[in-house]
Amino acid sequence: MKAYRILPMSILGIVIVAIDQLTKFLVVKYMDYGESIPIIDNFLSITSHRNEGAAWGMLEGKMWLFYIITVFVIIMLLFFYKKEAKNDLLLQISLTLLIAGAFGNFIDRVLFQKVVDMIDTMIFSYDFPIFNVADSSLTIGVILMIIQIFSERGEANGN
């Protein structure tokens, strides 16, 4: 029997998108643009920021390109889920995180033509670009997919 775990993965994806959209709503409603609230001194702050591009502000103002790319990527991820993820829980989780992250930022781009970011970190004196829950979901999804690929490769080689 093929186990695609559609219901639990759908719930996981919906919860991630809901948390993403709720945190963005709260930042927009209760913080001024540019306002920053320190959480852990010299490491973590909540900062109200908007991004009109991709990561690090790349391709700023090219919203039409993001619409096309995001729809294409989500369709490909869903296809890959259906085709490759049966009975592979780690791959299902990673794909769900990728889809939820892409969808969370897609909602912002469609509604506001920019993405609301708020997680502001300082890592070893490097001021990392401000990001959001959807970005975190995308990053964790990629990391899990890399782990899955390497563990699958190890199994194929008999390790």
PDB file of N, CA, C and O in Angstrom, residues 33-113:
ATOM      1  N   TYR A  33       6.986  50.296  10.333  1.00  0.00           N
ATOM      2  CA  TYR A  33       8.034  49.806   9.432  1.00  0.00           C
ATOM      3  C   TYR A  33       9.397  50.255   9.956  1.00  0.00           C
ATOM      4  O   TYR A  33       9.593  51.413  10.299  1.00  0.00           O
ATOM      5  N   GLY A  34      10.326  49.320  10.064  1.00  0.00           N
ATOM      6  CA  GLY A  34      11.660  49.626  10.557  1.00  0.00           C
ATOM      7  C   GLY A  34      11.806  49.484  12.065  1.00  0.00           C
ATOM      8  O   GLY A  34      12.921  49.456  12.581  1.00  0.00           O
ATOM      9  N   GLU A  35      10.686  49.405  12.790  1.00  0.00           N
ATOM     10  CA  GLU A  35      10.743  49.238  14.244  1.00  0.00           C
ATOM     11  C   GLU A  35      11.347  47.876  14.586  1.00  0.00           C
ATOM     12  O   GLU A  35      11.104  46.885  13.900  1.00  0.00           O
ATOM     13  N   SER A  36      12.137  47.841  15.637  1.00  0.00           N
ATOM     14  CA  SER A  36      12.804  46.611  16.036  1.00  0.00           C
ATOM     15  C   SER A  36      12.632  46.382  17.534  1.00  0.00           C
ATOM     16  O   SER A  36      12.805  47.297  18.326  1.00  0.00           O
ATOM     17  N   ILE A  37      12.288  45.146  17.891  1.00  0.00           N
ATOM     18  CA  ILE A  37      12.114  44.765  19.287  1.00  0.00           C
ATOM     19  C   ILE A  37      13.159  43.701  19.612  1.00  0.00           C
ATOM     20  O   ILE A  37      13.099  42.590  19.076  1.00  0.00           O
ATOM     21  N   PRO A  38      14.140  44.028  20.464  1.00  0.00           N
ATOM     22  CA  PRO A  38      15.162  43.028  20.820  1.00  0.00           C
ATOM     23  C   PRO A  38      14.549  41.880  21.622  1.00  0.00           C
ATOM     24  O   PRO A  38      13.768  42.110  22.534  1.00  0.00           O
ATOM     25  N   ILE A  39      14.900  40.656  21.266  1.00  0.00           N
ATOM     26  CA  ILE A  39      14.458  39.468  21.987  1.00  0.00           C
ATOM     27  C   ILE A  39      15.637  38.897  22.767  1.00  0.00           C
ATOM     28  O   ILE A  39      15.532  38.650  23.964  1.00  0.00           O
ATOM     29  N   ILE A  40      16.759  38.694  22.096  1.00  0.00           N
ATOM     30  CA  ILE A  40      18.009  38.264  22.723  1.00  0.00           C
ATOM     31  C   ILE A  40      19.069  39.267  22.281  1.00  0.00           C
ATOM     32  O   ILE A  40      19.375  39.354  21.083  1.00  0.00           O
ATOM     33  N   ASP A  41      19.607  40.022  23.226  1.00  0.00           N
ATOM     34  CA  ASP A  41      20.559  41.089  22.892  1.00  0.00           C
ATOM     35  C   ASP A  41      21.660  40.617  21.958  1.00  0.00           C
ATOM     36  O   ASP A  41      22.263  39.565  22.160  1.00  0.00           O
ATOM     37  N   ASN A  42      21.923  41.417  20.934  1.00  0.00           N
ATOM     38  CA  ASN A  42      22.982  41.180  19.943  1.00  0.00           C
ATOM     39  C   ASN A  42      22.861  39.845  19.207  1.00  0.00           C
ATOM     40  O   ASN A  42      23.842  39.343  18.677  1.00  0.00           O
ATOM     41  N   PHE A  43      21.648  39.249  19.193  1.00  0.00           N
ATOM     42  CA  PHE A  43      21.460  38.001  18.463  1.00  0.00           C
ATOM     43  C   PHE A  43      20.132  37.936  17.714  1.00  0.00           C
ATOM     44  O   PHE A  43      20.094  37.618  16.531  1.00  0.00           O
ATOM     45  N   LEU A  44      19.026  38.249  18.384  1.00  0.00           N
ATOM     46  CA  LEU A  44      17.704  38.082  17.778  1.00  0.00           C
ATOM     47  C   LEU A  44      16.799  39.255  18.105  1.00  0.00           C
ATOM     48  O   LEU A  44      16.656  39.633  19.271  1.00  0.00           O
ATOM     49  N   SER A  45      16.184  39.802  17.042  1.00  0.00           N
ATOM     50  CA  SER A  45      15.195  40.867  17.196  1.00  0.00           C
ATOM     51  C   SER A  45      14.028  40.591  16.266  1.00  0.00           C
ATOM     52  O   SER A  45      14.167  39.878  15.271  1.00  0.00           O
ATOM     53  N   ILE A  46      12.892  41.177  16.598  1.00  0.00           N
ATOM     54  CA  ILE A  46      11.749  41.196  15.691  1.00  0.00           C
ATOM     55  C   ILE A  46      11.775  42.588  15.060  1.00  0.00           C
ATOM     56  O   ILE A  46      11.662  43.596  15.763  1.00  0.00           O
ATOM     57  N   THR A  47      11.967  42.633  13.751  1.00  0.00           N
ATOM     58  CA  THR A  47      12.101  43.896  13.031  1.00  0.00           C
ATOM     59  C   THR A  47      11.101  43.931  11.886  1.00  0.00           C
ATOM     60  O   THR A  47      11.057  43.014  11.069  1.00  0.00           O
ATOM     61  N   SER A  48      10.302  44.966  11.814  1.00  0.00           N
ATOM     62  CA  SER A  48       9.315  45.123  10.750  1.00  0.00           C
ATOM     63  C   SER A  48      10.008  45.541   9.457  1.00  0.00           C
ATOM     64  O   SER A  48      10.579  46.627   9.368  1.00  0.00           O
ATOM     65  N   HIS A  49       9.970  44.660   8.485  1.00  0.00           N
ATOM     66  CA  HIS A  49      10.682  44.884   7.223  1.00  0.00           C
ATOM     67  C   HIS A  49       9.818  44.385   6.059  1.00  0.00           C
ATOM     68  O   HIS A  49       9.013  43.482   6.233  1.00  0.00           O
ATOM     69  N   ARG A  50      10.004  44.943   4.882  1.00  0.00           N
ATOM     70  CA  ARG A  50       9.314  44.475   3.674  1.00  0.00           C
ATOM     71  C   ARG A  50      10.355  44.208   2.602  1.00  0.00           C
ATOM     72  O   ARG A  50      11.319  44.942   2.451  1.00  0.00           O
ATOM     73  N   ASN A  51      10.129  43.142   1.852  1.00  0.00           N
ATOM     74  CA  ASN A  51      11.046  42.750   0.788  1.00  0.00           C
ATOM     75  C   ASN A  51      10.267  42.680  -0.521  1.00  0.00           C
ATOM     76  O   ASN A  51       9.316  41.911  -0.639  1.00  0.00           O
ATOM     77  N   GLU A  52      10.675  43.487  -1.493  1.00  0.00           N
ATOM     78  CA  GLU A  52      10.001  43.498  -2.789  1.00  0.00           C
ATOM     79  C   GLU A  52      10.700  42.610  -3.805  1.00  0.00           C
ATOM     80  O   GLU A  52      10.378  42.642  -4.986  1.00  0.00           O
ATOM     81  N   GLY A  53      11.651  41.803  -3.334  1.00  0.00           N
ATOM     82  CA  GLY A  53      12.369  40.894  -4.223  1.00  0.00           C
ATOM     83  C   GLY A  53      12.417  39.509  -3.622  1.00  0.00           C
ATOM     84  O   GLY A  53      11.562  39.109  -2.849  1.00  0.00           O
ATOM     85  N   ALA A  54      13.458  38.772  -3.983  1.00  0.00           N
ATOM     86  CA  ALA A  54      13.677  37.432  -3.426  1.00  0.00           C
ATOM     87  C   ALA A  54      14.665  37.569  -2.272  1.00  0.00           C
ATOM     88  O   ALA A  54      14.848  38.648  -1.724  1.00  0.00           O
ATOM     89  N   ALA A  55      15.324  36.490  -1.930  1.00  0.00           N
ATOM     90  CA  ALA A  55      16.302  36.517  -0.840  1.00  0.00           C
ATOM     91  C   ALA A  55      17.324  37.624  -1.077  1.00  0.00           C
ATOM     92  O   ALA A  55      17.768  37.840  -2.199  1.00  0.00           O
ATOM     93  N   TRP A  56      17.667  38.315  -0.001  1.00  0.00           N
ATOM     94  CA  TRP A  56      18.628  39.429  -0.052  1.00  0.00           C
ATOM     95  C   TRP A  56      18.174  40.530  -1.008  1.00  0.00           C
ATOM     96  O   TRP A  56      18.973  41.283  -1.528  1.00  0.00           O
ATOM     97  N   GLY A  57      16.877  40.612  -1.277  1.00  0.00           N
ATOM     98  CA  GLY A  57      16.338  41.669  -2.129  1.00  0.00           C
ATOM     99  C   GLY A  57      16.626  41.508  -3.609  1.00  0.00           C
ATOM    100  O   GLY A  57      16.444  42.444  -4.390  1.00  0.00           O
ATOM    101  N   MET A  58      17.076  40.330  -4.013  1.00  0.00           N
ATOM    102  CA  MET A  58      17.377  40.110  -5.439  1.00  0.00           C
ATOM    103  C   MET A  58      16.107  40.244  -6.278  1.00  0.00           C
ATOM    104  O   MET A  58      15.022  39.901  -5.841  1.00  0.00           O
ATOM    105  N   LEU A  59      16.264  40.722  -7.489  1.00  0.00           N
ATOM    106  CA  LEU A  59      15.177  40.881  -8.459  1.00  0.00           C
ATOM    107  C   LEU A  59      14.038  41.748  -7.924  1.00  0.00           C
ATOM    108  O   LEU A  59      12.873  41.519  -8.213  1.00  0.00           O
ATOM    109  N   GLU A  60      14.402  42.769  -7.169  1.00  0.00           N
ATOM    110  CA  GLU A  60      13.408  43.658  -6.591  1.00  0.00           C
ATOM    111  C   GLU A  60      12.515  44.265  -7.678  1.00  0.00           C
ATOM    112  O   GLU A  60      12.991  44.690  -8.732  1.00  0.00           O
ATOM    113  N   GLY A  61      11.209  44.277  -7.421  1.00  0.00           N
ATOM    114  CA  GLY A  61      10.250  44.873  -8.332  1.00  0.00           C
ATOM    115  C   GLY A  61       9.825  43.986  -9.492  1.00  0.00           C
ATOM    116  O   GLY A  61       9.065  44.413 -10.349  1.00  0.00           O
ATOM    117  N   LYS A  62      10.263  42.768  -9.542  1.00  0.00           N
ATOM    118  CA  LYS A  62       9.908  41.840 -10.634  1.00  0.00           C
ATOM    119  C   LYS A  62       8.815  40.866 -10.164  1.00  0.00           C
ATOM    120  O   LYS A  62       8.939  39.657 -10.281  1.00  0.00           O
ATOM    121  N   MET A  63       7.720  41.414  -9.629  1.00  0.00           N
ATOM    122  CA  MET A  63       6.664  40.586  -9.052  1.00  0.00           C
ATOM    123  C   MET A  63       6.095  39.592 -10.054  1.00  0.00           C
ATOM    124  O   MET A  63       5.841  38.446  -9.702  1.00  0.00           O
ATOM    125  N   TRP A  64       5.898  39.985 -11.290  1.00  0.00           N
ATOM    126  CA  TRP A  64       5.338  39.075 -12.295  1.00  0.00           C
ATOM    127  C   TRP A  64       6.188  37.820 -12.437  1.00  0.00           C
ATOM    128  O   TRP A  64       5.677  36.716 -12.607  1.00  0.00           O
ATOM    129  N   LEU A  65       7.499  37.978 -12.317  1.00  0.00           N
ATOM    130  CA  LEU A  65       8.407  36.832 -12.412  1.00  0.00           C
ATOM    131  C   LEU A  65       8.213  35.900 -11.209  1.00  0.00           C
ATOM    132  O   LEU A  65       8.187  34.677 -11.366  1.00  0.00           O
ATOM    133  N   PHE A  66       8.024  36.465 -10.018  1.00  0.00           N
ATOM    134  CA  PHE A  66       7.805  35.654  -8.827  1.00  0.00           C
ATOM    135  C   PHE A  66       6.487  34.891  -8.899  1.00  0.00           C
ATOM    136  O   PHE A  66       6.398  33.758  -8.443  1.00  0.00           O
ATOM    137  N   TYR A  67       5.455  35.515  -9.482  1.00  0.00           N
ATOM    138  CA  TYR A  67       4.174  34.812  -9.633  1.00  0.00           C
ATOM    139  C   TYR A  67       4.366  33.562 -10.494  1.00  0.00           C
ATOM    140  O   TYR A  67       3.945  32.467 -10.126  1.00  0.00           O
ATOM    141  N   ILE A  68       4.998  33.736 -11.625  1.00  0.00           N
ATOM    142  CA  ILE A  68       5.198  32.621 -12.561  1.00  0.00           C
ATOM    143  C   ILE A  68       6.076  31.540 -11.938  1.00  0.00           C
ATOM    144  O   ILE A  68       5.732  30.352 -11.961  1.00  0.00           O
ATOM    145  N   ILE A  69       7.197  31.946 -11.383  1.00  0.00           N
ATOM    146  CA  ILE A  69       8.131  30.969 -10.795  1.00  0.00           C
ATOM    147  C   ILE A  69       7.474  30.217  -9.639  1.00  0.00           C
ATOM    148  O   ILE A  69       7.579  28.990  -9.552  1.00  0.00           O
ATOM    149  N   THR A  70       6.771  30.926  -8.761  1.00  0.00           N
ATOM    150  CA  THR A  70       6.169  30.278  -7.595  1.00  0.00           C
ATOM    151  C   THR A  70       5.097  29.279  -8.008  1.00  0.00           C
ATOM    152  O   THR A  70       5.066  28.154  -7.486  1.00  0.00           O
ATOM    153  N   VAL A  71       4.226  29.648  -8.927  1.00  0.00           N
ATOM    154  CA  VAL A  71       3.192  28.714  -9.387  1.00  0.00           C
ATOM    155  C   VAL A  71       3.852  27.488 -10.007  1.00  0.00           C
ATOM    156  O   VAL A  71       3.472  26.346  -9.717  1.00  0.00           O
ATOM    157  N   PHE A  72       4.854  27.688 -10.844  1.00  0.00           N
ATOM    158  CA  PHE A  72       5.568  26.573 -11.474  1.00  0.00           C
ATOM    159  C   PHE A  72       6.220  25.673 -10.415  1.00  0.00           C
ATOM    160  O   PHE A  72       6.096  24.445 -10.463  1.00  0.00           O
ATOM    161  N   VAL A  73       6.906  26.275  -9.450  1.00  0.00           N
ATOM    162  CA  VAL A  73       7.600  25.503  -8.413  1.00  0.00           C
ATOM    163  C   VAL A  73       6.604  24.706  -7.576  1.00  0.00           C
ATOM    164  O   VAL A  73       6.824  23.518  -7.293  1.00  0.00           O
ATOM    165  N   ILE A  74       5.499  25.322  -7.172  1.00  0.00           N
ATOM    166  CA  ILE A  74       4.502  24.601  -6.369  1.00  0.00           C
ATOM    167  C   ILE A  74       3.927  23.423  -7.154  1.00  0.00           C
ATOM    168  O   ILE A  74       3.796  22.316  -6.615  1.00  0.00           O
ATOM    169  N   ILE A  75       3.628  23.630  -8.421  1.00  0.00           N
ATOM    170  CA  ILE A  75       3.108  22.532  -9.254  1.00  0.00           C
ATOM    171  C   ILE A  75       4.140  21.415  -9.361  1.00  0.00           C
ATOM    172  O   ILE A  75       3.807  20.234  -9.217  1.00  0.00           O
ATOM    173  N   MET A  76       5.401  21.770  -9.574  1.00  0.00           N
ATOM    174  CA  MET A  76       6.451  20.749  -9.684  1.00  0.00           C
ATOM    175  C   MET A  76       6.646  20.014  -8.360  1.00  0.00           C
ATOM    176  O   MET A  76       6.845  18.791  -8.351  1.00  0.00           O
ATOM    177  N   LEU A  77       6.584  20.716  -7.240  1.00  0.00           N
ATOM    178  CA  LEU A  77       6.727  20.073  -5.936  1.00  0.00           C
ATOM    179  C   LEU A  77       5.569  19.106  -5.670  1.00  0.00           C
ATOM    180  O   LEU A  77       5.777  18.007  -5.147  1.00  0.00           O
ATOM    181  N   LEU A  78       4.356  19.507  -6.028  1.00  0.00           N
ATOM    182  CA  LEU A  78       3.204  18.616  -5.874  1.00  0.00           C
ATOM    183  C   LEU A  78       3.356  17.375  -6.762  1.00  0.00           C
ATOM    184  O   LEU A  78       3.065  16.255  -6.329  1.00  0.00           O
ATOM    185  N   PHE A  79       3.799  17.578  -7.981  1.00  0.00           N
ATOM    186  CA  PHE A  79       4.031  16.451  -8.898  1.00  0.00           C
ATOM    187  C   PHE A  79       5.106  15.521  -8.328  1.00  0.00           C
ATOM    188  O   PHE A  79       4.937  14.298  -8.316  1.00  0.00           O
ATOM    189  N   PHE A  80       6.193  16.094  -7.843  1.00  0.00           N
ATOM    190  CA  PHE A  80       7.287  15.309  -7.271  1.00  0.00           C
ATOM    191  C   PHE A  80       6.805  14.550  -6.034  1.00  0.00           C
ATOM    192  O   PHE A  80       7.166  13.388  -5.828  1.00  0.00           O
ATOM    193  N   TYR A  81       5.963  15.199  -5.227  1.00  0.00           N
ATOM    194  CA  TYR A  81       5.396  14.546  -4.050  1.00  0.00           C
ATOM    195  C   TYR A  81       4.627  13.303  -4.484  1.00  0.00           C
ATOM    196  O   TYR A  81       4.820  12.211  -3.946  1.00  0.00           O
ATOM    197  N   LYS A  82       3.752  13.466  -5.452  1.00  0.00           N
ATOM    198  CA  LYS A  82       2.918  12.351  -5.928  1.00  0.00           C
ATOM    199  C   LYS A  82       3.764  11.248  -6.552  1.00  0.00           C
ATOM    200  O   LYS A  82       3.530  10.063  -6.359  1.00  0.00           O
ATOM    201  N   LYS A  83       4.779  11.617  -7.286  1.00  0.00           N
ATOM    202  CA  LYS A  83       5.588  10.658  -8.050  1.00  0.00           C
ATOM    203  C   LYS A  83       6.652   9.971  -7.196  1.00  0.00           C
ATOM    204  O   LYS A  83       6.895   8.786  -7.385  1.00  0.00           O
ATOM    205  N   GLU A  84       7.288  10.688  -6.280  1.00  0.00           N
ATOM    206  CA  GLU A  84       8.483  10.170  -5.613  1.00  0.00           C
ATOM    207  C   GLU A  84       8.375   9.975  -4.101  1.00  0.00           C
ATOM    208  O   GLU A  84       9.213   9.297  -3.524  1.00  0.00           O
ATOM    209  N   ALA A  85       7.379  10.574  -3.464  1.00  0.00           N
ATOM    210  CA  ALA A  85       7.416  10.626  -2.002  1.00  0.00           C
ATOM    211  C   ALA A  85       6.654   9.498  -1.307  1.00  0.00           C
ATOM    212  O   ALA A  85       6.629   9.454  -0.086  1.00  0.00           O
ATOM    213  N   LYS A  86       6.058   8.597  -2.057  1.00  0.00           N
ATOM    214  CA  LYS A  86       5.285   7.534  -1.398  1.00  0.00           C
ATOM    215  C   LYS A  86       6.188   6.730  -0.465  1.00  0.00           C
ATOM    216  O   LYS A  86       7.315   6.405  -0.794  1.00  0.00           O
ATOM    217  N   ASN A  87       5.676   6.464   0.726  1.00  0.00           N
ATOM    218  CA  ASN A  87       6.374   5.687   1.761  1.00  0.00           C
ATOM    219  C   ASN A  87       7.675   6.324   2.241  1.00  0.00           C
ATOM    220  O   ASN A  87       8.474   5.665   2.885  1.00  0.00           O
ATOM    221  N   ASP A  88       7.923   7.581   1.944  1.00  0.00           N
ATOM    222  CA  ASP A  88       9.152   8.246   2.376  1.00  0.00           C
ATOM    223  C   ASP A  88       8.771   9.470   3.210  1.00  0.00           C
ATOM    224  O   ASP A  88       8.578  10.564   2.682  1.00  0.00           O
ATOM    225  N   LEU A  89       8.656   9.258   4.513  1.00  0.00           N
ATOM    226  CA  LEU A  89       8.185  10.312   5.412  1.00  0.00           C
ATOM    227  C   LEU A  89       9.075  11.557   5.375  1.00  0.00           C
ATOM    228  O   LEU A  89       8.574  12.683   5.326  1.00  0.00           O
ATOM    229  N   LEU A  90      10.378  11.380   5.371  1.00  0.00           N
ATOM    230  CA  LEU A  90      11.278  12.531   5.366  1.00  0.00           C
ATOM    231  C   LEU A  90      11.103  13.361   4.095  1.00  0.00           C
ATOM    232  O   LEU A  90      11.052  14.593   4.153  1.00  0.00           O
ATOM    233  N   LEU A  91      10.972  12.717   2.959  1.00  0.00           N
ATOM    234  CA  LEU A  91      10.753  13.445   1.698  1.00  0.00           C
ATOM    235  C   LEU A  91       9.388  14.131   1.711  1.00  0.00           C
ATOM    236  O   LEU A  91       9.258  15.262   1.248  1.00  0.00           O
ATOM    237  N   GLN A  92       8.381  13.472   2.265  1.00  0.00           N
ATOM    238  CA  GLN A  92       7.051  14.082   2.349  1.00  0.00           C
ATOM    239  C   GLN A  92       7.091  15.347   3.211  1.00  0.00           C
ATOM    240  O   GLN A  92       6.522  16.379   2.836  1.00  0.00           O
ATOM    241  N   ILE A  93       7.770  15.263   4.335  1.00  0.00           N
ATOM    242  CA  ILE A  93       7.877  16.435   5.213  1.00  0.00           C
ATOM    243  C   ILE A  93       8.652  17.548   4.517  1.00  0.00           C
ATOM    244  O   ILE A  93       8.230  18.710   4.540  1.00  0.00           O
ATOM    245  N   SER A  94       9.761  17.221   3.882  1.00  0.00           N
ATOM    246  CA  SER A  94      10.562  18.267   3.235  1.00  0.00           C
ATOM    247  C   SER A  94       9.771  18.939   2.112  1.00  0.00           C
ATOM    248  O   SER A  94       9.792  20.167   1.991  1.00  0.00           O
ATOM    249  N   LEU A  95       9.063  18.162   1.322  1.00  0.00           N
ATOM    250  CA  LEU A  95       8.264  18.746   0.236  1.00  0.00           C
ATOM    251  C   LEU A  95       7.117  19.585   0.779  1.00  0.00           C
ATOM    252  O   LEU A  95       6.805  20.656   0.241  1.00  0.00           O
ATOM    253  N   THR A  96       6.504  19.124   1.861  1.00  0.00           N
ATOM    254  CA  THR A  96       5.426  19.898   2.485  1.00  0.00           C
ATOM    255  C   THR A  96       5.950  21.238   2.993  1.00  0.00           C
ATOM    256  O   THR A  96       5.312  22.277   2.803  1.00  0.00           O
ATOM    257  N   LEU A  97       7.115  21.231   3.623  1.00  0.00           N
ATOM    258  CA  LEU A  97       7.717  22.480   4.104  1.00  0.00           C
ATOM    259  C   LEU A  97       8.033  23.426   2.943  1.00  0.00           C
ATOM    260  O   LEU A  97       7.824  24.638   3.040  1.00  0.00           O
ATOM    261  N   LEU A  98       8.528  22.872   1.846  1.00  0.00           N
ATOM    262  CA  LEU A  98       8.838  23.697   0.671  1.00  0.00           C
ATOM    263  C   LEU A  98       7.565  24.309   0.079  1.00  0.00           C
ATOM    264  O   LEU A  98       7.533  25.497  -0.253  1.00  0.00           O
ATOM    265  N   ILE A  99       6.537  23.500  -0.052  1.00  0.00           N
ATOM    266  CA  ILE A  99       5.270  23.992  -0.612  1.00  0.00           C
ATOM    267  C   ILE A  99       4.669  25.059   0.297  1.00  0.00           C
ATOM    268  O   ILE A  99       4.245  26.130  -0.173  1.00  0.00           O
ATOM    269  N   ALA A 100       4.633  24.803   1.606  1.00  0.00           N
ATOM    270  CA  ALA A 100       4.060  25.765   2.553  1.00  0.00           C
ATOM    271  C   ALA A 100       4.838  27.082   2.552  1.00  0.00           C
ATOM    272  O   ALA A 100       4.243  28.159   2.555  1.00  0.00           O
ATOM    273  N   GLY A 101       6.163  26.993   2.530  1.00  0.00           N
ATOM    274  CA  GLY A 101       6.979  28.206   2.504  1.00  0.00           C
ATOM    275  C   GLY A 101       6.767  29.018   1.241  1.00  0.00           C
ATOM    276  O   GLY A 101       6.607  30.241   1.286  1.00  0.00           O
ATOM    277  N   ALA A 102       6.743  28.335   0.107  1.00  0.00           N
ATOM    278  CA  ALA A 102       6.519  29.026  -1.166  1.00  0.00           C
ATOM    279  C   ALA A 102       5.135  29.677  -1.178  1.00  0.00           C
ATOM    280  O   ALA A 102       4.975  30.827  -1.607  1.00  0.00           O
ATOM    281  N   PHE A 103       4.141  28.950  -0.682  1.00  0.00           N
ATOM    282  CA  PHE A 103       2.775  29.469  -0.674  1.00  0.00           C
ATOM    283  C   PHE A 103       2.621  30.648   0.286  1.00  0.00           C
ATOM    284  O   PHE A 103       1.949  31.634  -0.032  1.00  0.00           O
ATOM    285  N   GLY A 104       3.264  30.577   1.460  1.00  0.00           N
ATOM    286  CA  GLY A 104       3.182  31.674   2.423  1.00  0.00           C
ATOM    287  C   GLY A 104       3.700  32.985   1.851  1.00  0.00           C
ATOM    288  O   GLY A 104       3.065  34.038   1.991  1.00  0.00           O
ATOM    289  N   ASN A 105       4.837  32.944   1.179  1.00  0.00           N
ATOM    290  CA  ASN A 105       5.375  34.167   0.573  1.00  0.00           C
ATOM    291  C   ASN A 105       4.589  34.567  -0.677  1.00  0.00           C
ATOM    292  O   ASN A 105       4.464  35.754  -0.978  1.00  0.00           O
ATOM    293  N   PHE A 106       4.026  33.592  -1.389  1.00  0.00           N
ATOM    294  CA  PHE A 106       3.200  33.874  -2.571  1.00  0.00           C
ATOM    295  C   PHE A 106       1.968  34.696  -2.173  1.00  0.00           C
ATOM    296  O   PHE A 106       1.595  35.643  -2.869  1.00  0.00           O
ATOM    297  N   ILE A 107       1.362  34.350  -1.043  1.00  0.00           N
ATOM    298  CA  ILE A 107       0.200  35.097  -0.558  1.00  0.00           C
ATOM    299  C   ILE A 107       0.559  36.565  -0.390  1.00  0.00           C
ATOM    300  O   ILE A 107      -0.168  37.457  -0.848  1.00  0.00           O
ATOM    301  N   ASP A 108       1.702  36.842   0.242  1.00  0.00           N
ATOM    302  CA  ASP A 108       2.148  38.237   0.433  1.00  0.00           C
ATOM    303  C   ASP A 108       2.348  38.941  -0.901  1.00  0.00           C
ATOM    304  O   ASP A 108       1.948  40.094  -1.072  1.00  0.00           O
ATOM    305  N   ARG A 109       3.000  38.259  -1.817  1.00  0.00           N
ATOM    306  CA  ARG A 109       3.293  38.887  -3.114  1.00  0.00           C
ATOM    307  C   ARG A 109       2.009  39.224  -3.872  1.00  0.00           C
ATOM    308  O   ARG A 109       1.923  40.279  -4.503  1.00  0.00           O
ATOM    309  N   VAL A 110       1.031  38.350  -3.808  1.00  0.00           N
ATOM    310  CA  VAL A 110      -0.233  38.602  -4.498  1.00  0.00           C
ATOM    311  C   VAL A 110      -1.003  39.732  -3.817  1.00  0.00           C
ATOM    312  O   VAL A 110      -1.509  40.640  -4.486  1.00  0.00           O
ATOM    313  N   LEU A 111      -1.073  39.700  -2.488  1.00  0.00           N
ATOM    314  CA  LEU A 111      -1.872  40.690  -1.766  1.00  0.00           C
ATOM    315  C   LEU A 111      -1.200  42.054  -1.635  1.00  0.00           C
ATOM    316  O   LEU A 111      -1.873  43.083  -1.688  1.00  0.00           O
ATOM    317  N   PHE A 112       0.123  42.078  -1.447  1.00  0.00           N
ATOM    318  CA  PHE A 112       0.805  43.331  -1.111  1.00  0.00           C
ATOM    319  C   PHE A 112       1.944  43.706  -2.063  1.00  0.00           C
ATOM    320  O   PHE A 112       2.567  44.738  -1.883  1.00  0.00           O
ATOM    321  N   GLN A 113       2.277  42.852  -3.016  1.00  0.00           N
ATOM    322  CA  GLN A 113       3.403  43.044  -3.934  1.00  0.00           C
ATOM    323  C   GLN A 113       4.744  43.155  -3.212  1.00  0.00           C
ATOM    324  O   GLN A 113       5.702  43.722  -3.740  1.00  0.00           O
TER     325      GLN A 113
END
